[in-house]
CSV table of C-alpha atoms and ligand atoms in Angstrom, one decimal:
chain,number,residue,atom,x,y,z
Q,1,MET,CA,0.3,-0.1,0.0
Q,2,LEU,CA,3.3,2.3,-0.1
Q,3,SER,CA,2.5,4.4,-2.9
Q,4,ALA,CA,4.7,6.9,-4.4
Q,5,THR,CA,3.4,11.0,-4.6
Q,6,THR,CA,2.4,11.7,-8.3
Q,7,PRO,CA,-0.7,13.3,-8.1
Q,8,GLU,CA,-3.8,10.0,-10.3
Q,9,ALA,CA,-1.0,8.9,-6.6
Q,10,ILE,CA,-2.4,12.4,-4.2
Q,11,ALA,CA,-6.4,12.3,-6.9
Q,12,ARG,CA,-6.6,8.7,-5.4
Q,13,ALA,CA,-5.6,9.1,-1.5
Q,14,ALA,CA,-8.5,13.0,-2.0
Q,15,ALA,CA,-11.1,10.3,-3.0
Q,16,LEU,CA,-10.6,7.8,-0.6
Q,17,LEU,CA,-10.4,10.6,2.3
Q,18,ARG,CA,-13.8,12.2,0.6
Q,19,ALA,CA,-14.7,7.8,1.1
Q,20,GLY,CA,-14.2,8.2,5.2
Q,21,ARG,CA,-11.2,5.6,4.7
Q,22,LEU,CA,-8.1,7.1,6.3
Q,23,VAL,CA,-4.2,6.9,4.1
Q,24,ALA,CA,-0.9,8.1,5.8
Q,25,PHE,CA,0.7,10.9,4.3
Q,26,PRO,CA,3.8,12.6,4.7
Q,27,THR,CA,4.2,16.2,6.2
Q,28,GLU,CA,7.6,17.9,7.7
Q,29,THR,CA,7.5,17.3,11.5
Q,30,VAL,CA,6.1,13.7,11.2
Q,31,TYR,CA,3.7,11.1,9.0
Q,32,GLY,CA,0.4,11.7,9.5
Q,33,LEU,CA,-2.7,8.9,9.8
Q,34,GLY,CA,-5.9,11.1,8.3
Q,35,GLY,CA,-8.5,11.0,8.1
Q,36,ASP,CA,-12.1,13.5,6.8
Q,37,ALA,CA,-12.3,15.6,10.4
Q,38,THR,CA,-15.9,16.2,9.2
Q,39,ASN,CA,-17.3,13.4,9.0
Q,40,GLU,CA,-17.6,11.4,13.0
Q,41,ARG,CA,-16.8,7.2,11.4
Q,42,ALA,CA,-13.3,8.4,9.8
Q,43,VAL,CA,-12.1,9.5,13.0
Q,44,ALA,CA,-13.3,7.2,14.4
Q,45,ALA,CA,-11.4,5.1,13.0
Q,46,ILE,CA,-8.4,7.1,13.4
Q,47,PHE,CA,-9.0,5.7,17.1
Q,48,ALA,CA,-9.4,2.6,17.1
Q,49,ALA,CA,-6.6,1.9,13.9
Q,50,LYS,CA,-3.4,3.9,16.7
Q,51,GLY,CA,-5.7,1.4,19.2
Q,52,ARG,CA,-5.0,5.0,21.8
Q,53,PRO,CA,-6.3,4.3,25.3
Q,54,ARG,CA,-8.6,8.1,25.2
Q,55,PHE,CA,-10.1,10.4,23.0
Q,56,ASN,CA,-7.1,12.7,22.7
Q,57,PRO,CA,-7.8,15.7,20.9
Q,58,LEU,CA,-6.5,15.5,16.9
Q,59,ILE,CA,-4.6,18.1,15.9
Q,60,VAL,CA,-6.6,19.6,11.8
Q,61,HIS,CA,-4.9,19.5,9.3
Q,62,VAL,CA,-6.2,23.0,6.1
Q,63,PRO,CA,-4.2,24.1,3.4
Q,64,GLY,CA,-4.0,28.2,5.0
Q,65,LEU,CA,-5.1,30.9,7.5
Q,66,ALA,CA,-7.7,31.1,5.2
Q,67,GLU,CA,-9.8,27.8,5.3
Q,68,ALA,CA,-8.5,27.9,9.7
Q,69,GLU,CA,-10.6,30.2,9.9
Q,70,ALA,CA,-14.2,28.7,8.4
Q,71,LEU,CA,-13.3,26.4,12.0
Q,72,ALA,CA,-12.2,27.9,14.1
Q,73,VAL,CA,-11.9,32.3,16.4
Q,74,PHE,CA,-9.2,33.8,14.6
Q,75,ASP,CA,-8.1,37.3,16.9
Q,76,GLU,CA,-5.2,39.1,16.1
Q,77,ARG,CA,-2.6,37.6,17.9
Q,78,ALA,CA,-3.0,33.9,16.3
Q,79,ARG,CA,-3.8,35.6,12.8
Q,80,ARG,CA,-0.2,37.1,13.0
Q,81,ALA,CA,1.4,33.9,14.3
Q,82,ALA,CA,-0.3,32.3,11.1
Q,83,ARG,CA,1.4,34.8,9.1
Q,84,ARG,CA,4.0,34.8,10.9
Q,85,PHE,CA,4.2,30.1,11.0
Q,86,TRP,CA,2.5,28.7,8.5
Q,87,PRO,CA,2.8,27.1,6.7
Q,88,GLY,CA,4.7,25.6,9.0
Q,89,PRO,CA,5.9,22.9,12.9
Q,90,LEU,CA,3.4,25.2,14.8
Q,91,SER,CA,-0.1,23.9,15.8
Q,92,LEU,CA,-2.7,26.2,17.2
Q,93,VAL,CA,-5.3,25.9,20.2
Q,94,LEU,CA,-8.5,28.2,19.5
Q,95,ARG,CA,-12.2,27.9,20.4
Q,96,ARG,CA,-14.0,26.1,18.4
Q,97,ARG,CA,-16.8,27.5,15.6
Q,98,ASP,CA,-20.8,26.0,16.3
Q,99,ASP,CA,-20.2,26.1,12.5
Q,100,SER,CA,-17.2,24.8,12.0
Q,101,GLY,CA,-18.5,21.5,10.9
Q,102,VAL,CA,-15.5,19.4,12.4
Q,103,ALA,CA,-16.5,16.1,14.1
Q,104,LEU,CA,-17.2,16.5,17.7
Q,105,LEU,CA,-14.8,13.3,18.2
Q,106,ALA,CA,-11.7,14.8,17.0
Q,107,CYS,CA,-12.0,17.6,19.3
Q,108,ALA,CA,-12.8,15.0,21.5
Q,109,GLY,CA,-15.8,17.3,22.9
Q,110,LEU,CA,-13.4,20.3,23.7
Q,111,ASP,CA,-14.7,23.3,22.5
Q,112,THR,CA,-11.3,24.3,21.4
Q,113,ILE,CA,-9.2,22.3,18.5
Q,114,ALA,CA,-5.9,22.2,17.5
Q,115,ILE,CA,-5.0,23.3,14.4
Q,116,ARG,CA,-1.8,23.9,11.8
Q,117,ALA,CA,-1.4,24.0,7.7
Q,118,PRO,CA,1.5,21.6,7.1
Q,119,ALA,CA,4.8,22.5,4.8
Q,120,HIS,CA,4.9,19.8,2.2
Q,121,GLY,CA,4.5,19.6,-0.9
Q,122,VAL,CA,2.6,16.4,-0.7
Q,123,ALA,CA,0.6,17.2,2.2
Q,124,GLN,CA,-0.7,20.4,0.8
Q,125,ALA,CA,-1.8,18.6,-2.9
Q,126,LEU,CA,-3.5,16.3,-0.7
Q,127,LEU,CA,-5.7,19.3,1.4
Q,128,ARG,CA,-5.8,21.2,-1.6
Q,129,ALA,CA,-7.2,17.7,-3.6
Q,130,THR,CA,-9.4,17.2,-1.0
Q,131,GLY,CA,-11.3,20.4,-0.5
Q,132,ARG,CA,-12.0,19.6,3.5
Q,133,PRO,CA,-9.6,19.9,6.3
Q,134,ILE,CA,-8.2,16.1,7.4
Q,135,ALA,CA,-8.0,15.3,11.7
Q,136,ALA,CA,-4.4,13.7,11.5
Q,137,PRO,CA,-2.4,12.4,14.6
Q,138,SER,CA,1.2,10.9,13.9
Q,139,ALA,CA,0.7,7.4,12.7
Q,140,ASN,CA,2.3,5.7,15.0
Q,141,ARG,CA,0.6,3.0,17.2
Q,142,SER,CA,-0.8,4.8,20.6
Q,143,GLY,CA,2.2,4.2,23.3
Q,144,ARG,CA,5.2,4.0,19.4
Q,145,VAL,CA,6.9,6.8,18.6
Q,146,SER,CA,5.9,9.0,15.3
Q,147,PRO,CA,7.0,7.9,11.8
Q,148,THR,CA,9.5,9.9,9.7
Q,149,GLU,CA,9.5,7.7,7.4
Q,150,ALA,CA,6.7,5.7,5.1
Q,151,GLU,CA,8.3,2.2,6.0
Q,152,HIS,CA,7.8,2.7,10.2
Q,153,VAL,CA,4.2,3.7,9.3
Q,154,ALA,CA,4.0,0.5,6.8
Q,155,ALA,CA,5.2,-1.9,10.0
Q,156,GLU,CA,3.0,-0.3,12.4
Q,157,LEU,CA,-0.5,0.0,10.0
Q,158,GLY,CA,0.2,-1.2,7.8
Q,159,ASP,CA,-2.9,-3.7,9.0
Q,160,ARG,CA,-5.3,-1.3,9.2
Q,161,VAL,CA,-4.6,1.6,6.3
Q,162,VAL,CA,-5.6,1.1,2.9
Q,163,LEU,CA,-3.0,3.6,1.1
Q,164,ILE,CA,0.0,4.9,2.2
Q,165,LEU,CA,1.8,8.1,0.4
Q,166,ASP,CA,5.6,8.0,0.5
Q,167,GLY,CA,7.8,11.6,0.6
Q,168,GLY,CA,10.4,10.0,2.2
Q,169,ARG,CA,12.1,10.9,5.4
Q,170,THR,CA,9.9,14.0,6.5
Q,171,ARG,CA,12.2,17.3,7.6
Q,172,VAL,CA,11.7,18.9,10.7
Q,173,GLY,CA,11.3,15.0,12.5
Q,174,LEU,CA,9.4,15.7,15.9
Q,175,GLU,CA,6.1,16.7,15.6
Q,176,SER,CA,4.9,20.4,16.0
Q,177,THR,CA,4.2,22.8,18.7
Q,178,VAL,CA,0.9,23.3,19.6
Q,179,LEU,CA,0.5,26.6,21.0
Q,180,ASP,CA,-2.3,26.8,23.1
Q,181,LEU,CA,-4.2,30.5,22.1
Q,182,SER,CA,-6.8,29.9,23.3
Q,183,GLY,CA,-7.1,31.9,26.8
Q,184,ALA,CA,-5.7,35.1,28.1
Q,185,SER,CA,-2.4,34.9,28.1
Q,186,PRO,CA,0.0,32.6,25.1
Q,187,ALA,CA,0.6,28.5,26.5
Q,188,LEU,CA,3.1,25.7,25.8
Q,189,LEU,CA,0.5,23.0,25.1
Q,190,ARG,CA,4.2,20.3,23.1
Q,191,PRO,CA,7.8,22.1,22.9
Q,192,GLY,CA,8.4,21.1,18.7
Q,193,GLY,CA,9.5,22.1,14.9
Q,194,VAL,CA,8.7,25.4,15.7
Q,195,GLY,CA,10.8,27.3,18.8
Q,196,ILE,CA,9.8,28.4,22.4
Q,197,GLU,CA,12.3,31.5,21.2
Q,198,GLU,CA,11.2,31.7,17.9
Q,199,LEU,CA,7.6,32.7,19.9
Q,200,SER,CA,8.7,34.3,22.2
Q,201,ALA,CA,9.6,36.5,20.0
Q,202,LEU,CA,6.3,36.9,19.4
Q,203,PHE,CA,4.4,37.2,21.9
Q,204,GLY,CA,7.2,37.8,25.0
Q,205,ARG,CA,7.3,35.3,27.5
Q,206,ILE,CA,5.6,32.4,26.8
Q,207,ALA,CA,4.3,29.7,29.4
Q,208,ALA,CA,6.1,26.4,29.5
Q,209,PRO,CA,4.9,23.3,29.7
Q,210,GLY,CA,3.8,22.8,33.2
Q,211,ALA,CA,4.6,26.0,34.8
Q,212,ALA,CA,0.9,26.8,33.9
Q,213,PRO,CA,-2.9,24.5,36.2
Q,214,PRO,CA,-2.7,21.5,33.7
Q,215,ARG,CA,-4.3,21.6,30.0
Q,216,SER,CA,-4.6,18.2,29.4
Q,217,PRO,CA,-7.3,17.3,27.3
Q,218,GLY,CA,-9.0,15.6,30.7
Q,219,MET,CA,-7.9,18.6,33.4
Q,220,LEU,CA,-9.6,21.4,30.7
Q,221,ALA,CA,-12.3,23.6,32.5
Q,222,SER,CA,-12.9,23.7,29.0
Q,223,HIS,CA,-13.7,20.3,29.0
Q,224,TYR,CA,-17.1,19.3,27.7
Q,225,ALA,CA,-18.6,16.9,30.7
Q,226,PRO,CA,-22.7,16.9,31.1
Q,227,SER,CA,-24.5,19.1,33.5
Q,228,LEU,CA,-26.6,16.2,34.2
Q,229,PRO,CA,-25.0,13.3,36.5
Q,230,LEU,CA,-24.1,10.4,34.4
Q,231,ARG,CA,-25.3,7.3,35.7
Q,232,LEU,CA,-23.1,4.1,35.1
Q,233,GLU,CA,-24.0,0.2,34.2
Q,234,ALA,CA,-27.5,0.7,34.3
Q,235,VAL,CA,-29.0,-1.9,33.7
Q,236,ALA,CA,-33.4,-0.7,34.6
Q,237,ALA,CA,-34.5,3.2,34.5
Q,238,ARG,CA,-34.9,5.8,37.3
Q,239,PRO,CA,-37.0,8.0,37.7
Q,240,GLY,CA,-36.9,10.7,33.9
Q,241,GLU,CA,-33.6,9.5,33.7
Q,242,ALA,CA,-32.5,9.1,30.0
Q,243,LEU,CA,-30.5,7.0,28.4
Q,244,LEU,CA,-27.5,6.4,26.8
Q,245,ALA,CA,-28.0,3.1,25.2
Q,246,PHE,CA,-25.9,0.0,23.3
Q,247,GLY,CA,-27.2,-3.2,21.8
Q,248,PRO,CA,-30.1,-4.6,20.5
Q,249,ASP,CA,-31.9,-4.5,24.0
Q,250,ALA,CA,-32.7,-1.4,26.1
Q,251,PRO,CA,-34.4,-1.9,29.8
Q,252,PRO,CA,-38.1,0.0,29.4
Q,253,GLY,CA,-38.9,3.2,31.4
Q,254,PHE,CA,-36.7,5.6,29.9
Q,255,ALA,CA,-37.5,8.9,28.8
Q,256,GLU,CA,-35.8,9.7,26.3
Q,257,ILE,CA,-33.4,6.5,24.4
Q,258,ALA,CA,-29.9,7.6,22.1
Q,259,TRP,CA,-28.9,4.8,20.6
Q,260,LEU,CA,-25.0,4.7,20.6
Q,261,SER,CA,-25.4,1.3,18.0
Q,262,ARG,CA,-27.9,-0.9,18.1
Q,263,SER,CA,-25.8,-3.5,16.2
Q,264,GLY,CA,-22.9,-3.2,19.0
Q,265,ASP,CA,-20.7,-1.6,17.0
Q,266,LEU,CA,-17.9,0.3,19.7
Q,267,ALA,CA,-16.9,2.7,15.8
Q,268,GLU,CA,-20.2,3.1,15.1
Q,269,ALA,CA,-20.6,4.5,18.9
Q,270,ALA,CA,-17.7,6.2,19.7
Q,271,ALA,CA,-18.4,8.7,16.4
Q,272,ASN,CA,-22.0,9.4,17.1
Q,273,PHE,CA,-20.7,9.4,21.7
Q,274,PHE,CA,-20.4,13.1,21.8
Q,275,ALA,CA,-23.4,14.8,19.7
Q,276,MET,CA,-26.0,11.9,21.6
Q,277,LEU,CA,-24.2,12.8,25.1
Q,278,ARG,CA,-24.6,16.3,24.5
Q,279,ARG,CA,-29.2,15.5,23.0
Q,280,LEU,CA,-29.6,14.0,26.2
Q,281,ASP,CA,-28.4,16.8,28.7
Q,282,ARG,CA,-31.1,19.1,29.1
Q,283,PRO,CA,-32.5,20.2,32.1
Q,284,SER,CA,-35.8,18.4,31.7
Q,285,PHE,CA,-34.2,14.7,32.0
Q,286,THR,CA,-33.0,14.1,36.1
Q,287,GLY,CA,-30.2,12.1,34.7
Q,288,ILE,CA,-28.1,10.3,31.9
Q,289,ALA,CA,-28.1,6.5,32.6
Q,290,VAL,CA,-25.8,4.4,30.5
Q,291,MET,CA,-25.5,1.3,30.0
Q,292,SER,CA,-22.8,-1.3,29.9
Q,293,ILE,CA,-20.0,-0.7,27.0
Q,294,PRO,CA,-17.6,-4.0,26.4
Q,295,GLU,CA,-14.0,-2.4,27.7
Q,296,ARG,CA,-13.0,-2.9,24.4
Q,297,GLY,CA,-11.3,-1.1,20.9
Q,298,LEU,CA,-13.1,2.4,20.9
Q,299,GLY,CA,-14.1,0.2,23.8
Q,300,ARG,CA,-12.0,1.5,26.4
Q,301,ALA,CA,-11.4,5.2,25.1
Q,302,ILE,CA,-15.2,5.7,25.5
Q,303,ASN,CA,-15.4,3.9,29.3
Q,304,ASP,CA,-12.4,6.2,29.9
Q,305,ARG,CA,-14.9,9.7,29.1
Q,306,LEU,CA,-17.5,8.1,30.9
Q,307,ARG,CA,-15.9,7.3,34.3
Q,308,ARG,CA,-14.2,10.5,33.5
Q,309,ALA,CA,-17.9,12.7,33.2
Q,310,ALA,CA,-18.5,10.5,36.1
Q,311,ALA,CA,-16.5,12.1,38.6
Q,312,SER,CA,-16.6,15.4,38.1
Q,313,HIS,CA,-20.0,15.6,39.6
Q,314,MET,CA,-18.6,14.6,42.6
Q,315,CYS,CA,-16.5,16.7,43.6
Z,1,LIG,O1,3.8,16.9,13.7
Z,1,LIG,C1,2.2,17.6,13.9
Z,1,LIG,O2,1.4,17.5,14.6
Z,1,LIG,C2,1.6,15.7,13.2
Z,1,LIG,C3,1.6,15.5,12.2
Z,1,LIG,C4,1.0,14.8,11.6
Z,1,LIG,O3,1.0,16.4,11.6
Z,1,LIG,N1,0.2,15.5,14.9
Z,1,LIG,C5,1.2,15.2,15.1
Z,1,LIG,O4,-0.5,14.5,16.9
Z,1,LIG,O5,1.4,15.2,16.1
Z,1,LIG,P1,-1.0,13.8,18.1
Z,1,LIG,O6,-2.3,13.6,17.7
Z,1,LIG,O7,0.2,12.8,17.8
Z,1,LIG,O8,-0.2,15.0,19.0
Z,1,LIG,C6,-2.0,16.0,18.8
Z,1,LIG,C7,-1.4,17.3,19.9
Z,1,LIG,C8,-1.6,16.2,21.0
Z,1,LIG,O9,-1.0,16.4,22.6
Z,1,LIG,C9,-2.8,16.5,21.9
Z,1,LIG,O10,-3.5,16.8,23.6
Z,1,LIG,C10,-3.3,18.1,21.7
Z,1,LIG,O11,-2.7,18.5,20.4
Z,1,LIG,N2,-4.4,19.3,21.0
Z,1,LIG,C11,-5.2,19.2,19.9
Z,1,LIG,N3,-5.8,19.3,20.4
Z,1,LIG,C12,-5.3,20.1,21.0
Z,1,LIG,C13,-6.3,20.8,22.3
Z,1,LIG,N4,-8.4,21.1,21.4
Z,1,LIG,N5,-6.2,21.5,23.3
Z,1,LIG,C14,-5.0,21.0,23.8
Z,1,LIG,N6,-4.4,20.4,23.6
Z,1,LIG,C15,-5.1,19.9,22.5
Z,2,LIG,MG1,1.6,11.5,19.0
């Protein structure tokens, strides 16, 4: 499935992406495992392919600032950063636009989004040919180092991806710098291809990772947690509850039911998860009950998120 980066191959890759399939492609930092960022199922497939135990938010790739402005709220500060460093190895965390069309799963339910415009001819050509934002984490299995050659991707994900565009060894070789501009002061979330010195030249002193209160995904104040209490492993209804159901049979008596997957398909459940949780989170219900979800594959990531959302009500 390794492929040269001819215009025909890029057109084929773009067609696969638009059809919801996954394609690995080179960027100037590391290889990315790409999926259509507007397609919840494609994003779920990314998490499944990587074997990630939880839904970390993904970086959404665009050709440039114009396309990025359709996805996130840019202030002058963010525009300055984009003009100075894009295309390039800088990802900006910004407030997500409500009308962005980006899958909730790509942002792991956060109201922020990480965006970057990669500086690689193949990545740029692919983004333009696809005509959609591409969500792409590094194309390695969870817990492994990021791949800088197409062969690394083939070795780890060869059985899980239909096409790998082989652009040779990547130039930068480490991931993009992640800079959070969603708050009052800029914060460095991950050091990477753009140095902190270069950022400080533009922004003044920048809080290094760990210096500020933790902003890692699960701990963000803005992180989406339902306002209704969550009750996990539910087997019977309590008065006024809504149900997040999984599998063919739901217990009777719930005020409303949202079906993560009737057939017990964990990829379908992951794709529906954040949207359905939001849909049931209404004051007309007394709480949200969730049926048991198997602790395997994407089920582990769903359960991780459910447990943390349930725990957030206890403090
Ligand atoms: O160089 C790169 O950035 C590569 C290439 C493929 O572009 N991509 C990459 O993606 O390294 P990934 O998923 O392996 O890393 C994404 C990082 C994680 O540290 C994640 O927590 C952070 O970006 N991130 C993404 N969205 C975020 C958000 N809304 N808020 C805070 N952090 C976010
Ligand atoms: Mg990674």
